[in-house]
Amino acid sequence: MSNFTAAMGTVLSPDYPEGYGNNLNCVWLIIAEAGSRIHLAFNDFDLEPPYDFLTVRDGELADAVVLGRFSGAEVPSHLTSNSNILQLEFQADHSMSGRGFNITYS
């Protein structure tokens, strides 16, 4: 698990853009100052559908509201959190991989 606490930054899948590995479960937390919201922009997105996917949750808890679950090569539209913490969970199965993703946040 990695935490991002800078005001702006980039979240990349492992080894992007060379393709991520297999059997991955990566979790990133983006933590902004209290009272602020986080905006995600998807710059590139390519995951093996439907087995590899990225889940975006509003908050750090496992039962936090899911804002979106994304797979495939269609670039998701922008997202904005309702809280000051966003959780990105990336899961990949045992075979095949895509290019991965490049997401910037502010």
mmCIF file of N, CA and C in Angstrom, residues 6-61:
data_model
loop_
_atom_site.group_PDB
_atom_site.id
_atom_site.type_symbol
_atom_site.label_atom_id
_atom_site.label_comp_id
_atom_site.label_asym_id
_atom_site.label_seq_id
_atom_site.Cartn_x
_atom_site.Cartn_y
_atom_site.Cartn_z
ATOM 1 N N ALA A 6 0.871 14.521 -1.492
ATOM 2 C CA ALA A 6 1.132 15.795 -2.174
ATOM 3 C C ALA A 6 -0.175 16.329 -2.751
ATOM 4 N N ALA A 7 -0.215 17.643 -2.996
ATOM 5 C CA ALA A 7 -1.448 18.259 -3.499
ATOM 6 C C ALA A 7 -1.799 17.771 -4.902
ATOM 7 N N MET A 8 -0.787 17.416 -5.681
ATOM 8 C CA MET A 8 -1.017 16.898 -7.026
ATOM 9 C C MET A 8 -0.054 15.748 -7.244
ATOM 10 N N GLY A 9 -0.417 14.830 -8.116
ATOM 11 C CA GLY A 9 0.500 13.726 -8.365
ATOM 12 C C GLY A 9 -0.017 12.795 -9.435
ATOM 13 N N THR A 10 0.734 11.732 -9.655
ATOM 14 C CA THR A 10 0.393 10.753 -10.684
ATOM 15 C C THR A 10 0.454 9.355 -10.082
ATOM 16 N N VAL A 11 -0.564 8.563 -10.358
ATOM 17 C CA VAL A 11 -0.597 7.165 -9.939
ATOM 18 C C VAL A 11 -0.436 6.317 -11.198
ATOM 19 N N LEU A 12 0.599 5.487 -11.210
ATOM 20 C CA LEU A 12 0.860 4.613 -12.351
ATOM 21 C C LEU A 12 0.733 3.163 -11.911
ATOM 22 N N SER A 13 0.222 2.315 -12.804
ATOM 23 C CA SER A 13 0.224 0.888 -12.509
ATOM 24 C C SER A 13 1.671 0.400 -12.548
ATOM 25 N N PRO A 14 1.972 -0.729 -11.890
ATOM 26 C CA PRO A 14 3.354 -1.229 -11.874
ATOM 27 C C PRO A 14 3.910 -1.414 -13.289
ATOM 28 N N ASP A 15 5.114 -0.916 -13.523
ATOM 29 C CA ASP A 15 5.832 -1.041 -14.802
ATOM 30 C C ASP A 15 5.163 -0.324 -15.976
ATOM 31 N N TYR A 16 4.196 0.543 -15.697
ATOM 32 C CA TYR A 16 3.561 1.301 -16.780
ATOM 33 C C TYR A 16 4.633 2.019 -17.595
ATOM 34 N N PRO A 17 4.566 2.077 -18.944
ATOM 35 C CA PRO A 17 3.530 1.512 -19.821
ATOM 36 C C PRO A 17 3.915 0.148 -20.399
ATOM 37 N N GLU A 18 4.829 -0.540 -19.752
ATOM 38 C CA GLU A 18 5.313 -1.815 -20.291
ATOM 39 C C GLU A 18 4.376 -2.978 -19.988
ATOM 40 N N GLY A 19 3.300 -2.723 -19.268
ATOM 41 C CA GLY A 19 2.397 -3.807 -18.895
ATOM 42 C C GLY A 19 2.699 -4.264 -17.487
ATOM 43 N N TYR A 20 1.672 -4.461 -16.713
ATOM 44 C CA TYR A 20 1.822 -4.865 -15.316
ATOM 45 C C TYR A 20 1.963 -6.374 -15.221
ATOM 46 N N GLY A 21 2.356 -6.856 -14.069
ATOM 47 C CA GLY A 21 2.544 -8.289 -13.863
ATOM 48 C C GLY A 21 1.231 -9.004 -13.582
ATOM 49 N N ASN A 22 1.328 -10.251 -13.211
ATOM 50 C CA ASN A 22 0.145 -11.049 -12.882
ATOM 51 C C ASN A 22 -0.004 -11.173 -11.370
ATOM 52 N N ASN A 23 -1.195 -11.579 -10.958
ATOM 53 C CA ASN A 23 -1.486 -11.812 -9.539
ATOM 54 C C ASN A 23 -1.155 -10.603 -8.676
ATOM 55 N N LEU A 24 -1.653 -9.451 -9.089
ATOM 56 C CA LEU A 24 -1.379 -8.225 -8.340
ATOM 57 C C LEU A 24 -2.593 -7.816 -7.523
ATOM 58 N N ASN A 25 -2.327 -7.237 -6.373
ATOM 59 C CA ASN A 25 -3.359 -6.539 -5.622
ATOM 60 C C ASN A 25 -2.659 -5.339 -4.996
ATOM 61 N N CYS A 26 -2.838 -4.181 -5.608
ATOM 62 C CA CYS A 26 -2.158 -2.959 -5.159
ATOM 63 C C CYS A 26 -3.208 -1.981 -4.638
ATOM 64 N N VAL A 27 -2.887 -1.328 -3.537
ATOM 65 C CA VAL A 27 -3.789 -0.323 -2.980
ATOM 66 C C VAL A 27 -3.021 0.978 -2.789
ATOM 67 N N TRP A 28 -3.597 2.064 -3.297
ATOM 68 C CA TRP A 28 -3.019 3.388 -3.095
ATOM 69 C C TRP A 28 -4.054 4.245 -2.389
ATOM 70 N N LEU A 29 -3.604 5.044 -1.441
ATOM 71 C CA LEU A 29 -4.471 6.040 -0.809
ATOM 72 C C LEU A 29 -3.990 7.412 -1.222
ATOM 73 N N ILE A 30 -4.922 8.234 -1.649
ATOM 74 C CA ILE A 30 -4.620 9.643 -1.917
ATOM 75 C C ILE A 30 -5.275 10.423 -0.787
ATOM 76 N N ILE A 31 -4.448 11.125 -0.029
ATOM 77 C CA ILE A 31 -4.940 11.816 1.165
ATOM 78 C C ILE A 31 -4.727 13.320 0.999
ATOM 79 N N ALA A 32 -5.823 14.042 0.941
ATOM 80 C CA ALA A 32 -5.758 15.500 0.813
ATOM 81 C C ALA A 32 -6.025 16.122 2.178
ATOM 82 N N GLU A 33 -5.881 17.445 2.265
ATOM 83 C CA GLU A 33 -6.143 18.038 3.570
ATOM 84 C C GLU A 33 -7.628 17.955 3.893
ATOM 85 N N ALA A 34 -7.925 17.897 5.195
ATOM 86 C CA ALA A 34 -9.308 17.743 5.648
ATOM 87 C C ALA A 34 -10.181 18.827 5.034
ATOM 88 N N GLY A 35 -11.377 18.449 4.618
ATOM 89 C CA GLY A 35 -12.308 19.411 4.046
ATOM 90 C C GLY A 35 -12.168 19.592 2.548
ATOM 91 N N SER A 36 -11.109 19.025 1.949
ATOM 92 C CA SER A 36 -10.959 19.189 0.500
ATOM 93 C C SER A 36 -11.417 17.931 -0.220
ATOM 94 N N ARG A 37 -11.546 18.042 -1.531
ATOM 95 C CA ARG A 37 -11.959 16.916 -2.355
ATOM 96 C C ARG A 37 -10.849 16.617 -3.352
ATOM 97 N N ILE A 38 -10.879 15.414 -3.905
ATOM 98 C CA ILE A 38 -9.812 14.986 -4.812
ATOM 99 C C ILE A 38 -10.408 14.745 -6.189
ATOM 100 N N HIS A 39 -9.729 15.263 -7.198
ATOM 101 C CA HIS A 39 -10.169 15.107 -8.582
ATOM 102 C C HIS A 39 -9.226 14.146 -9.294
ATOM 103 N N LEU A 40 -9.786 13.113 -9.934
ATOM 104 C CA LEU A 40 -8.981 12.152 -10.687
ATOM 105 C C LEU A 40 -9.186 12.370 -12.176
ATOM 106 N N ALA A 41 -8.088 12.366 -12.912
ATOM 107 C CA ALA A 41 -8.156 12.417 -14.372
ATOM 108 C C ALA A 41 -7.432 11.194 -14.920
ATOM 109 N N PHE A 42 -8.123 10.418 -15.731
ATOM 110 C CA PHE A 42 -7.546 9.210 -16.315
ATOM 111 C C PHE A 42 -6.902 9.577 -17.649
ATOM 112 N N ASN A 43 -5.583 9.478 -17.740
ATOM 113 C CA ASN A 43 -4.864 9.856 -18.956
ATOM 114 C C ASN A 43 -4.704 8.684 -19.910
ATOM 115 N N ASP A 44 -4.560 7.492 -19.343
ATOM 116 C CA ASP A 44 -4.407 6.294 -20.161
ATOM 117 C C ASP A 44 -4.933 5.134 -19.333
ATOM 118 N N PHE A 45 -5.581 4.180 -20.002
ATOM 119 C CA PHE A 45 -6.195 3.087 -19.258
ATOM 120 C C PHE A 45 -6.310 1.878 -20.165
ATOM 121 N N ASP A 46 -5.716 0.757 -19.755
ATOM 122 C CA ASP A 46 -5.778 -0.462 -20.546
ATOM 123 C C ASP A 46 -5.570 -1.671 -19.637
ATOM 124 N N LEU A 47 -6.668 -2.270 -19.186
ATOM 125 C CA LEU A 47 -6.613 -3.446 -18.320
ATOM 126 C C LEU A 47 -7.334 -4.599 -19.002
ATOM 127 N N GLU A 48 -6.883 -5.825 -18.746
ATOM 128 C CA GLU A 48 -7.505 -6.999 -19.367
ATOM 129 C C GLU A 48 -8.920 -7.178 -18.825
ATOM 130 N N PRO A 49 -9.945 -7.000 -19.686
ATOM 131 C CA PRO A 49 -11.318 -7.157 -19.171
ATOM 132 C C PRO A 49 -11.710 -8.630 -19.184
ATOM 133 N N PRO A 50 -12.580 -9.089 -18.316
ATOM 134 C CA PRO A 50 -13.070 -8.374 -17.117
ATOM 135 C C PRO A 50 -12.269 -8.771 -15.878
ATOM 136 N N TYR A 51 -11.131 -9.419 -16.090
ATOM 137 C CA TYR A 51 -10.424 -10.040 -14.957
ATOM 138 C C TYR A 51 -9.538 -9.081 -14.179
ATOM 139 N N ASP A 52 -9.010 -8.073 -14.845
ATOM 140 C CA ASP A 52 -8.163 -7.089 -14.166
ATOM 141 C C ASP A 52 -8.979 -5.806 -14.050
ATOM 142 N N PHE A 53 -8.987 -5.224 -12.860
ATOM 143 C CA PHE A 53 -9.814 -4.026 -12.711
ATOM 144 C C PHE A 53 -9.270 -3.099 -11.627
ATOM 145 N N LEU A 54 -9.703 -1.860 -11.732
ATOM 146 C CA LEU A 54 -9.344 -0.823 -10.769
ATOM 147 C C LEU A 54 -10.628 -0.381 -10.087
ATOM 148 N N THR A 55 -10.632 -0.438 -8.756
ATOM 149 C CA THR A 55 -11.784 0.004 -7.981
ATOM 150 C C THR A 55 -11.404 1.297 -7.266
ATOM 151 N N VAL A 56 -12.256 2.319 -7.389
ATOM 152 C CA VAL A 56 -12.017 3.607 -6.723
ATOM 153 C C VAL A 56 -13.060 3.772 -5.635
ATOM 154 N N ARG A 57 -12.586 3.928 -4.394
ATOM 155 C CA ARG A 57 -13.493 4.096 -3.259
ATOM 156 C C ARG A 57 -13.329 5.475 -2.636
ATOM 157 N N ASP A 58 -14.446 5.983 -2.120
ATOM 158 C CA ASP A 58 -14.475 7.295 -1.475
ATOM 159 C C ASP A 58 -14.174 7.114 0.004
ATOM 160 N N GLY A 59 -12.906 7.215 0.378
ATOM 161 C CA GLY A 59 -12.533 7.010 1.776
ATOM 162 C C GLY A 59 -11.598 5.826 1.892
ATOM 163 N N GLU A 60 -11.050 5.614 3.094
ATOM 164 C CA GLU A 60 -10.013 4.591 3.243
ATOM 165 C C GLU A 60 -10.532 3.258 3.765
ATOM 166 N N LEU A 61 -11.773 3.195 4.190
ATOM 167 C CA LEU A 61 -12.285 1.958 4.766
ATOM 168 C C LEU A 61 -12.659 0.959 3.677
#
